[in-house]
Coordinates of C-alpha atoms in Angstrom, one line a residue:
Chain A
M71 CA 116.7 133.2 116.2
T72 CA 119.1 130.6 117.3
E73 CA 118.7 130.8 121.1
H74 CA 118.3 127.7 123.1
R75 CA 114.7 127.3 123.9
P76 CA 114.4 126.4 127.5
S77 CA 112.6 123.3 128.7
Q78 CA 109.6 123.4 130.9
A79 CA 111.8 122.1 133.9
E80 CA 114.4 124.9 133.2
L81 CA 111.6 127.5 133.3
A82 CA 110.0 126.1 136.3
A83 CA 113.4 126.2 138.0
F84 CA 114.0 129.8 137.1
L85 CA 110.7 130.8 138.4
Q86 CA 111.3 129.3 141.7
A87 CA 114.9 130.4 142.0
E88 CA 114.3 134.1 141.0
F89 CA 110.9 134.8 142.3
P90 CA 110.8 132.7 145.5
Q91 CA 108.1 134.8 147.1
N92 CA 105.9 134.3 144.0
R93 CA 103.5 131.4 144.3
C94 CA 102.9 130.8 140.5
T95 CA 103.7 127.5 139.2
L96 CA 104.4 126.5 135.5
E97 CA 102.0 123.8 134.5
E98 CA 102.3 123.4 130.7
L99 CA 104.6 124.5 127.9
D100 CA 103.1 123.6 124.6
A101 CA 104.8 123.1 121.4
D102 CA 103.2 126.2 119.9
G103 CA 104.8 128.3 122.6
S104 CA 101.8 128.8 124.8
V105 CA 102.2 128.3 128.5
V106 CA 99.9 127.6 131.4
V107 CA 100.6 129.0 134.8
A108 CA 98.7 128.4 138.0
H109 CA 98.2 130.3 141.3
P110 CA 96.9 128.7 144.5
V111 CA 93.8 130.3 146.1
G112 CA 93.5 130.3 149.8
E113 CA 92.8 132.9 152.6
S114 CA 95.5 135.3 151.5
E115 CA 94.2 135.6 147.9
L116 CA 90.6 136.2 148.8
R117 CA 89.1 139.7 149.4
P118 CA 85.6 140.7 150.9
G119 CA 82.8 138.9 149.1
G120 CA 84.9 135.7 148.9
T121 CA 86.4 136.6 145.5
V122 CA 90.0 136.2 144.4
S123 CA 91.7 139.6 144.6
G124 CA 92.5 141.5 141.4
P125 CA 96.2 141.7 142.2
V126 CA 96.6 137.9 142.3
M127 CA 95.1 137.7 138.8
M128 CA 97.3 140.6 137.6
T129 CA 100.3 138.8 139.1
L130 CA 99.3 135.6 137.3
A131 CA 98.8 137.4 134.0
D132 CA 102.2 139.1 134.3
V133 CA 104.1 135.9 135.2
A134 CA 102.5 134.0 132.4
L135 CA 103.3 136.5 129.9
Y136 CA 107.0 136.6 131.1
I137 CA 107.3 132.8 131.1
A138 CA 105.8 132.8 127.5
I139 CA 108.3 135.1 126.3
L140 CA 111.3 133.4 128.0
A141 CA 110.1 130.1 126.5
R142 CA 110.7 131.7 123.1
I143 CA 113.8 134.0 123.6
G144 CA 115.6 132.0 126.2
I145 CA 116.0 132.9 130.0
V146 CA 117.1 136.5 129.7
P147 CA 115.9 138.1 133.0
L148 CA 116.1 141.6 131.7
A149 CA 112.8 141.5 129.8
V150 CA 110.5 144.0 131.5
T151 CA 106.7 144.7 131.4
T152 CA 105.9 148.1 129.6
N153 CA 102.1 147.7 129.5
L154 CA 99.5 145.4 131.0
S155 CA 95.7 145.9 130.5
I156 CA 93.3 143.5 132.2
N157 CA 89.6 143.0 131.9
F158 CA 87.8 141.2 134.9
L159 CA 85.0 139.3 133.5
R160 CA 83.4 137.0 136.2
K161 CA 83.8 136.2 139.9
P162 CA 86.5 133.5 140.2
R163 CA 85.6 130.6 142.6
A164 CA 87.0 130.8 146.1
D165 CA 87.8 127.1 146.3
R166 CA 89.8 126.6 143.0
R167 CA 93.2 127.6 141.7
V168 CA 93.3 130.2 139.1
I169 CA 94.9 129.1 135.9
A170 CA 96.3 131.4 133.2
R171 CA 96.9 130.3 129.5
C172 CA 99.2 132.7 127.6
R173 CA 100.0 132.9 123.9
L174 CA 102.2 135.6 122.2
M175 CA 100.6 137.6 119.5
K176 CA 103.8 139.0 118.4
L177 CA 107.6 138.5 119.1
G178 CA 109.4 141.4 117.5
K179 CA 113.0 142.5 117.8
S180 CA 112.3 144.9 120.7
L181 CA 108.7 144.2 121.8
A182 CA 106.6 141.1 122.6
V183 CA 102.8 141.3 123.0
G184 CA 100.8 138.5 124.4
E185 CA 97.3 137.7 125.7
V186 CA 96.3 135.8 128.6
W187 CA 93.1 134.0 129.5
I188 CA 92.4 133.4 133.2
F189 CA 90.0 130.6 134.5
S190 CA 89.0 129.1 137.8
E191 CA 90.5 125.6 137.5
G192 CA 88.0 123.2 135.7
E193 CA 85.6 126.0 134.6
D194 CA 84.9 126.8 131.0
E195 CA 84.1 130.6 131.3
P196 CA 87.1 133.0 131.7
V197 CA 87.2 135.1 134.8
A198 CA 89.7 137.6 133.3
H199 CA 91.6 138.5 130.1
A200 CA 94.8 140.4 129.9
T201 CA 97.1 141.8 127.2
G202 CA 100.5 142.9 127.9
T203 CA 103.7 144.1 126.2
Y204 CA 107.2 143.3 127.4
A205 CA 110.4 145.1 126.1
V206 CA 112.9 142.5 125.2
P207 CA 116.7 143.0 125.4
P208 CA 118.1 144.1 122.1
K209 CA 121.0 141.9 121.5
R210 CA 119.8 138.3 121.6
Chain B
M410 CA 74.5 161.6 147.3
T411 CA 74.1 161.7 151.0
E412 CA 76.5 159.0 152.0
H413 CA 78.8 159.4 155.0
R414 CA 82.2 160.3 153.6
P415 CA 84.6 158.1 155.7
S416 CA 87.6 159.7 157.4
Q417 CA 91.3 158.8 156.7
A418 CA 91.3 156.7 159.9
E419 CA 88.0 154.8 159.0
L420 CA 89.5 154.1 155.6
A421 CA 92.8 153.0 157.0
A422 CA 91.1 150.7 159.5
F423 CA 88.9 149.2 156.8
L424 CA 92.0 148.5 154.6
Q425 CA 93.8 146.8 157.4
A426 CA 90.8 144.8 158.7
E427 CA 89.6 143.5 155.3
F428 CA 92.9 143.1 153.5
P429 CA 95.3 141.9 156.3
Q430 CA 97.6 140.3 153.9
N431 CA 97.9 143.5 151.8
R432 CA 100.8 145.7 152.8
C433 CA 99.5 149.0 151.4
T434 CA 98.9 151.9 153.8
L435 CA 96.8 155.0 153.3
E436 CA 99.0 158.1 153.7
E437 CA 96.8 160.9 152.7
L438 CA 93.1 161.7 151.9
D439 CA 92.8 165.1 150.4
A440 CA 89.8 167.4 150.3
D441 CA 89.5 167.2 146.6
G442 CA 89.1 163.2 147.1
S443 CA 92.6 162.2 145.9
V444 CA 94.4 159.7 148.1
V445 CA 98.0 158.7 148.6
V446 CA 98.8 155.1 149.2
A447 CA 102.2 153.5 149.9
H448 CA 103.8 150.2 149.7
P449 CA 107.0 149.1 151.4
V450 CA 109.8 147.7 149.2
G451 CA 112.1 145.0 150.5
E452 CA 113.4 141.6 149.4
S453 CA 109.9 140.3 148.7
E454 CA 109.0 143.3 146.3
L455 CA 112.1 143.1 144.2
R456 CA 112.7 140.9 141.1
P457 CA 116.0 140.2 139.1
G458 CA 117.8 143.4 138.3
G459 CA 116.8 145.0 141.6
T460 CA 113.7 146.5 140.5
V461 CA 110.2 146.6 142.0
S462 CA 108.1 143.9 140.6
G463 CA 105.2 144.8 138.3
P464 CA 102.6 143.1 140.4
V465 CA 103.5 145.2 143.5
M466 CA 102.8 148.3 141.4
M467 CA 99.7 146.7 140.1
T468 CA 98.5 146.0 143.6
L469 CA 99.3 149.5 144.7
A470 CA 97.3 150.9 141.7
D471 CA 94.4 148.9 142.4
V472 CA 94.2 149.6 146.2
A473 CA 94.6 153.3 145.6
L474 CA 91.9 153.4 143.2
Y475 CA 89.6 151.2 145.5
I476 CA 90.3 153.6 148.4
A477 CA 89.7 156.7 146.3
I478 CA 86.3 155.4 145.4
L479 CA 85.4 154.3 149.0
A480 CA 86.4 157.8 150.1
R481 CA 83.7 159.2 147.9
I482 CA 80.8 156.6 148.0
G483 CA 81.4 155.4 151.6
I484 CA 82.8 152.0 152.7
V485 CA 80.9 149.6 150.4
P486 CA 83.0 146.6 150.0
L487 CA 81.2 145.3 146.9
A488 CA 82.8 147.7 144.4
V489 CA 84.8 145.5 142.0
T490 CA 87.5 146.3 139.5
T491 CA 86.4 145.8 135.8
N492 CA 89.4 147.0 134.1
L493 CA 93.0 148.2 134.9
S494 CA 95.6 149.3 132.4
I495 CA 99.1 150.3 133.7
N496 CA 102.2 151.6 131.7
F497 CA 105.5 151.0 133.4
L498 CA 107.7 154.2 132.7
R499 CA 111.0 154.0 134.6
K500 CA 112.7 151.6 136.9
P501 CA 111.7 152.3 140.7
R502 CA 114.3 152.6 143.2
A503 CA 115.1 149.4 145.2
D504 CA 115.6 151.4 148.4
R505 CA 112.4 153.5 148.7
R506 CA 108.7 152.8 149.2
V507 CA 106.5 153.1 146.2
I508 CA 103.8 155.8 146.4
A509 CA 100.6 156.1 144.5
R510 CA 98.6 159.1 144.1
C511 CA 95.0 158.5 142.7
R512 CA 92.3 160.9 141.6
L513 CA 88.9 160.0 140.2
M514 CA 88.2 161.1 136.6
K515 CA 84.5 160.1 136.9
L516 CA 82.2 158.9 139.5
G517 CA 79.1 157.8 137.7
K518 CA 76.0 155.9 138.8
S519 CA 77.4 152.6 138.0
L520 CA 81.1 153.1 137.0
A521 CA 83.9 154.9 138.5
V522 CA 87.1 155.7 136.6
G523 CA 90.4 156.9 138.1
E524 CA 94.0 157.5 137.3
V525 CA 97.0 156.6 139.4
W526 CA 100.5 158.0 139.3
I527 CA 103.2 156.0 141.0
F528 CA 106.5 157.2 142.3
S529 CA 109.5 156.1 144.2
E530 CA 109.2 158.0 147.5
G531 CA 110.9 161.4 147.2
E532 CA 111.5 161.3 143.4
D533 CA 110.0 163.6 140.9
E534 CA 109.6 161.3 137.9
P535 CA 106.8 158.8 137.8
V536 CA 107.6 155.1 137.5
A537 CA 104.2 154.1 136.4
H538 CA 100.7 155.3 135.5
A539 CA 97.5 153.4 135.6
T540 CA 94.0 153.9 134.8
G541 CA 91.1 151.7 136.1
T542 CA 87.5 151.2 136.2
Y543 CA 85.4 150.0 139.1
A544 CA 81.7 148.9 138.9
V545 CA 80.1 150.5 142.0
P546 CA 77.0 148.9 143.5
P547 CA 73.8 150.5 142.1
K548 CA 71.8 151.4 145.2
R549 CA 73.7 153.9 147.1
Chain C
M579 CA 119.4 164.8 122.0
T580 CA 120.4 167.5 119.5
E581 CA 117.5 167.3 117.1
H582 CA 115.8 170.4 115.8
R583 CA 112.7 170.9 117.7
P584 CA 110.2 171.9 115.1
S585 CA 108.1 175.0 115.6
Q586 CA 104.2 174.9 115.8
A587 CA 103.9 176.2 112.2
E588 CA 106.2 173.4 111.0
L589 CA 104.2 170.8 112.8
A590 CA 101.0 172.2 111.5
A591 CA 102.3 172.2 107.9
F592 CA 103.4 168.6 108.3
L593 CA 100.1 167.5 109.7
Q594 CA 98.2 169.1 106.8
A595 CA 100.6 167.9 104.1
E596 CA 100.9 164.3 105.2
F597 CA 97.3 163.7 106.7
P598 CA 95.3 165.8 104.3
Q599 CA 92.1 163.7 105.0
N600 CA 92.6 164.2 108.7
R601 CA 90.8 167.2 110.0
C602 CA 92.7 167.7 113.3
T603 CA 94.3 171.0 113.8
L604 CA 97.2 172.0 116.0
E605 CA 96.2 174.7 118.3
E606 CA 99.1 175.1 120.9
L607 CA 102.6 173.9 121.4
D608 CA 103.8 174.7 124.9
A609 CA 107.2 175.2 126.2
D610 CA 106.9 172.2 128.3
G611 CA 106.2 170.0 125.2
S612 CA 102.5 169.5 125.6
V613 CA 100.4 170.1 122.6
V614 CA 96.7 170.9 122.1
V615 CA 94.9 169.5 118.9
A616 CA 91.3 170.1 118.0
H617 CA 88.8 168.4 115.8
P618 CA 85.6 170.0 114.3
V619 CA 82.2 168.4 115.2
G620 CA 79.6 168.3 112.6
E621 CA 77.1 165.9 111.1
S622 CA 79.8 163.4 110.1
E623 CA 81.1 163.3 113.7
L624 CA 78.0 162.6 115.3
R625 CA 76.5 159.2 116.1
P626 CA 72.9 158.2 117.1
G627 CA 71.9 160.1 120.4
G628 CA 73.8 163.3 119.2
T629 CA 77.0 162.3 120.7
V630 CA 80.5 162.6 119.1
S631 CA 81.6 159.2 117.8
G632 CA 84.2 157.2 119.7
P633 CA 86.5 157.0 116.7
V634 CA 86.6 160.7 116.3
M635 CA 88.1 160.9 119.8
M636 CA 90.4 158.0 119.2
T637 CA 91.7 159.7 116.0
L638 CA 92.1 162.9 118.0
A639 CA 94.1 161.2 120.9
D640 CA 96.3 159.4 118.3
V641 CA 97.0 162.5 116.4
A642 CA 97.8 164.6 119.6
L643 CA 100.2 161.9 120.9
Y644 CA 101.9 161.8 117.6
I645 CA 102.3 165.6 117.4
A646 CA 103.6 165.7 121.0
I647 CA 106.3 163.1 120.2
L648 CA 107.3 164.9 116.8
A649 CA 107.5 168.1 118.8
R650 CA 110.2 166.6 121.0
I651 CA 112.1 164.3 118.6
G652 CA 111.7 166.2 115.4
I653 CA 109.6 165.4 112.3
V654 CA 110.4 161.7 111.8
P655 CA 107.4 160.2 110.1
L656 CA 108.3 156.6 111.0
A657 CA 107.1 156.7 114.7
V658 CA 104.2 154.3 114.9
T659 CA 101.6 153.6 117.6
T660 CA 102.1 150.3 119.4
N661 CA 99.3 150.8 122.0
L662 CA 96.4 153.1 122.7
S663 CA 93.9 152.8 125.6
I664 CA 91.0 155.2 125.9
N665 CA 88.3 155.6 128.5
F666 CA 85.2 157.4 127.6
L667 CA 84.0 159.6 130.6
R668 CA 81.1 161.8 129.5
K669 CA 78.9 162.6 126.5
P670 CA 80.6 165.3 124.5
R671 CA 78.6 168.3 123.3
A672 CA 77.3 168.0 119.7
D673 CA 77.8 171.8 119.1
R674 CA 81.5 172.2 120.1
R675 CA 84.8 171.1 118.8
V676 CA 86.6 168.4 120.7
I677 CA 90.0 169.5 122.1
A678 CA 92.8 167.2 123.2
R679 CA 95.7 168.2 125.3
C680 CA 98.5 165.8 125.3
R681 CA 101.6 165.6 127.5
L682 CA 104.4 162.9 127.3
M683 CA 105.0 160.9 130.4
K684 CA 108.1 159.3 129.0
L685 CA 110.4 159.8 126.1
G686 CA 112.8 156.9 126.0
K687 CA 115.2 155.7 123.4
S688 CA 112.8 153.4 121.8
L689 CA 109.4 154.1 123.3
A690 CA 107.4 157.3 124.1
V691 CA 104.4 157.1 126.3
G692 CA 101.9 160.0 126.7
E693 CA 98.6 160.9 128.2
V694 CA 95.8 162.9 126.4
W695 CA 92.8 164.6 128.1
I696 CA 89.9 165.4 125.7
F697 CA 87.3 168.1 126.4
S698 CA 84.4 169.7 124.5
E699 CA 85.7 173.2 123.9
G700 CA 85.2 175.5 126.7
E701 CA 84.0 172.9 129.2
D702 CA 85.9 172.0 132.4
E703 CA 85.0 168.2 132.7
P704 CA 86.9 165.9 130.5
V705 CA 85.0 163.6 128.1
A706 CA 87.7 161.1 127.6
H707 CA 91.3 160.2 128.7
A708 CA 93.7 158.2 126.7
T709 CA 97.2 156.8 127.2
G710 CA 99.4 155.7 124.2
T711 CA 102.8 154.2 123.4
Y712 CA 104.6 155.0 120.2
A713 CA 107.8 153.1 119.0
V714 CA 110.2 155.8 117.9
P715 CA 112.9 155.1 115.4
P716 CA 116.2 154.0 116.9
K717 CA 118.8 156.3 115.3
R718 CA 118.0 159.9 116.1
Chain D
M950 CA 66.7 137.4 127.5
T951 CA 64.0 137.2 125.1
E952 CA 64.9 140.0 122.6
H953 CA 64.7 139.6 118.9
R954 CA 68.1 138.8 117.7
P955 CA 68.6 140.8 114.5
S956 CA 69.6 139.2 111.3
Q957 CA 72.7 140.0 109.4
A958 CA 70.6 141.9 106.9
E959 CA 69.0 144.0 109.7
L960 CA 72.4 144.8 111.3
A961 CA 73.9 145.8 108.0
A962 CA 70.9 148.1 107.2
F963 CA 71.2 149.7 110.6
L964 CA 74.9 150.2 110.1
Q965 CA 74.4 152.0 106.8
A966 CA 71.3 154.1 108.0
E967 CA 72.8 155.2 111.2
F968 CA 76.4 155.7 110.3
P969 CA 76.3 156.8 106.7
Q970 CA 79.8 158.3 106.9
N971 CA 81.3 155.2 108.3
R972 CA 82.6 152.9 105.6
C973 CA 82.6 149.6 107.6
T974 CA 80.6 146.7 106.2
L975 CA 79.2 143.7 108.0
E976 CA 80.6 140.6 106.3
E977 CA 79.5 137.7 108.5
L978 CA 77.3 137.1 111.5
D979 CA 78.1 133.7 113.0
A980 CA 75.9 131.4 115.0
D981 CA 78.1 131.7 118.1
G982 CA 77.6 135.5 117.9
S983 CA 80.9 136.5 116.4
V984 CA 81.0 139.1 113.6
V985 CA 83.2 139.9 110.8
V986 CA 83.4 143.6 109.7
A987 CA 85.6 145.0 106.9
H988 CA 86.9 148.4 106.0
P989 CA 88.2 149.4 102.6
V990 CA 91.8 150.6 102.2
G991 CA 92.6 153.4 99.8
E992 CA 94.4 156.6 99.7
S993 CA 92.3 158.2 102.6
E994 CA 93.2 155.3 105.0
L995 CA 96.9 155.4 104.4
R996 CA 99.5 157.3 106.2
P997 CA 103.2 158.1 105.7
G998 CA 105.2 154.9 105.0
G999 CA 102.2 153.4 103.2
T1000 CA 100.5 151.8 106.3
V1001 CA 96.9 151.8 107.2
S1002 CA 96.4 154.6 109.8
G1003 CA 95.7 153.6 113.4
P1004 CA 92.4 155.4 113.6
V1005 CA 91.0 153.3 110.8
M1006 CA 91.8 150.2 112.8
M1007 CA 90.4 151.7 115.9
T1008 CA 87.2 152.6 114.1
L1009 CA 86.9 149.1 112.7
A1010 CA 87.4 147.6 116.2
D1011 CA 84.9 149.9 117.7
V1012 CA 82.2 149.2 115.1
A1013 CA 82.9 145.4 115.1
L1014 CA 82.4 145.4 118.9
Y1015 CA 79.4 147.5 118.6
I1016 CA 77.7 145.2 115.9
A1017 CA 78.7 142.0 118.0
I1018 CA 76.8 143.6 121.0
L1019 CA 73.6 144.6 119.0
A1020 CA 73.7 141.1 117.4
R1021 CA 73.1 139.6 120.9
I1022 CA 71.0 142.2 122.6
G1023 CA 69.0 143.7 119.7
I1024 CA 69.2 147.0 118.0
V1025 CA 69.4 149.4 120.9
P1026 CA 71.4 152.4 119.7
L1027 CA 72.1 153.5 123.2
A1028 CA 74.9 151.2 123.9
V1029 CA 78.1 153.3 124.4
T1030 CA 81.8 152.5 124.5
T1031 CA 83.5 153.0 127.8
N1032 CA 86.9 151.7 127.2
L1033 CA 88.8 150.5 124.2
S1034 CA 92.4 149.3 124.3
I1035 CA 94.2 148.4 121.0
N1036 CA 97.7 146.8 120.4
F1037 CA 99.2 147.4 117.0
L1038 CA 101.1 144.2 116.0
R1039 CA 102.3 144.4 112.4
K1040 CA 102.1 146.7 109.4
P1041 CA 98.9 146.1 107.5
R1042 CA 99.1 145.8 103.8
A1043 CA 98.4 148.9 101.8
D1044 CA 96.6 146.9 99.1
R1045 CA 94.0 145.0 101.0
R1046 CA 91.0 145.6 103.1
V1047 CA 91.3 145.4 106.7
I1048 CA 89.0 142.7 108.3
A1049 CA 88.0 142.6 112.1
R1050 CA 86.7 139.4 113.8
C1051 CA 84.9 140.2 117.1
R1052 CA 83.8 137.8 119.7
L1053 CA 82.2 138.8 123.1
M1054 CA 83.9 137.6 126.2
K1055 CA 81.1 138.7 128.5
L1056 CA 77.6 139.9 128.0
G1057 CA 76.5 141.1 131.6
K1058 CA 73.5 143.1 132.8
S1059 CA 75.2 146.4 132.4
L1060 CA 78.6 145.8 130.6
A1061 CA 79.6 143.9 127.6
V1062 CA 83.3 143.1 126.9
G1063 CA 84.7 141.9 123.6
E1064 CA 87.8 141.2 121.8
V1065 CA 88.7 142.0 118.3
W1066 CA 91.3 140.5 116.0
I1067 CA 92.2 142.6 112.9
F1068 CA 93.9 141.2 109.8
S1069 CA 94.8 142.4 106.2
E1070 CA 92.4 140.5 104.1
G1071 CA 93.8 137.1 103.1
E1072 CA 96.6 137.2 105.6
D1073 CA 97.2 134.8 108.5
E1074 CA 99.1 137.0 111.0
P1075 CA 96.9 139.6 112.8
V1076 CA 97.8 143.3 112.4
A1077 CA 96.1 144.4 115.6
H1078 CA 94.2 143.2 118.6
A1079 CA 91.7 145.1 120.7
T1080 CA 89.5 144.7 123.7
G1081 CA 86.7 147.0 124.5
T1082 CA 83.9 147.5 127.0
Y1083 CA 80.3 148.8 126.2
A1084 CA 77.8 149.9 128.7
V1085 CA 74.5 148.4 127.8
P1086 CA 71.1 150.0 128.5
P1087 CA 69.8 148.6 131.8
K1088 CA 66.1 147.7 130.9
R1089 CA 66.3 145.3 128.0

């Protein structure tokens, strides 16, 4: 593939322009193609029991996977999720951001598959793990 | 089990009180225990291409499953999702609410498993299908 | 699509010819495209505790999904599973066959998605539920 | 937990005694609790197109997860799979064993969750990735 690989700044700008209501931020873009995305945690992310809501972590996983794919194939907004599966492992901290690290397992002609580990910022043990598949546009 | 089974009004009130930032509404509570939950679709639910974002549908699936469980075991806020897997099937309409119908497949002593079908309101073909597992508090 | 839709006998013959070591049998092919596949249960399908082993049910789910797809797109052996997710719900009986009923949720140009319910023969409550995705060959 | 942690030889003997029809073999038991399990590949593991059948890889993933859990909690045959999700990434080689490496993500009081990477022996790129949940017996 000869696409332009976007820079971290380009991906961050795309994320903010196209998903203004989404509060995820791109924190890292590594040479191996893995990405780190963060989501703030405040009142609106917490649910009864003082834990971060599942949908916040699912959103974070989905966005991390999307950005990891765009980092490799170029900014083609038509990639769409076909499947996402998440396991919730531990209660996240209520006073820290949640951080997702995503790495692609496969980048094929029509499907990309990645895995995402989610942590409370600064903690060692993951709070969730997701895998997801995106359909990528055929002509690229 | 001898728990009080909450009414639709009680569940709707709980949903609004405990998850004020969540825009899901309980639409139906059927005698067989299945529930129907809706989410509005507007600018903040759409993503590039004019489609409802994946996280909106994941949120809807998670809430529908949660409400279906509470409808059966009583309002015990400590039930937590352990796993959620979703397949996105078709592009939802940009001008309709998304509607989830959830039915439990199993309600065990420690785990509840359910399935959720998601539709654009008024359409016949599902836009997504999810299955999820909740850990339910042991002493009930 | 103008493919020949294979008959139940043709699908059963294909299953036996191409997967001789596989003990699944096609039991029904319904007008709506759903299929019923069975697997015998004997000593070699049981695991400690007298329950049917998970891999037997995963095999059954995978074959049921495969046959349901071939029933719709014609016998094209190149369809391959991309994802399978299964929830085990109840202990199957040790003295009955396991029966899978599969229905497709989506049959797209490149992906087919289906769901499978598995029962001990003659019982009402499902023992497992699976969803799976197959990549289907592009030119058909 | 004060259980006896079984040795590799004890686990291998258990696997052979209790699952005689299962052809998986335990290859490694690492100090960090990860395990490596292999499955031979021959005529009966191949499907049309010369690829290793999905059910062989699902069996391998399930066994690897089971052994990784027993390695930590002791040999308690009553642990049962509640959920398994697998992504097939690449075509395995027809002339090599398939090898699974499993690591637990979480070992809780009632649930254990692990991930499994599957490779054709000697190859670098994974052919499949699975995550699974086991319910573990309460009093241990």
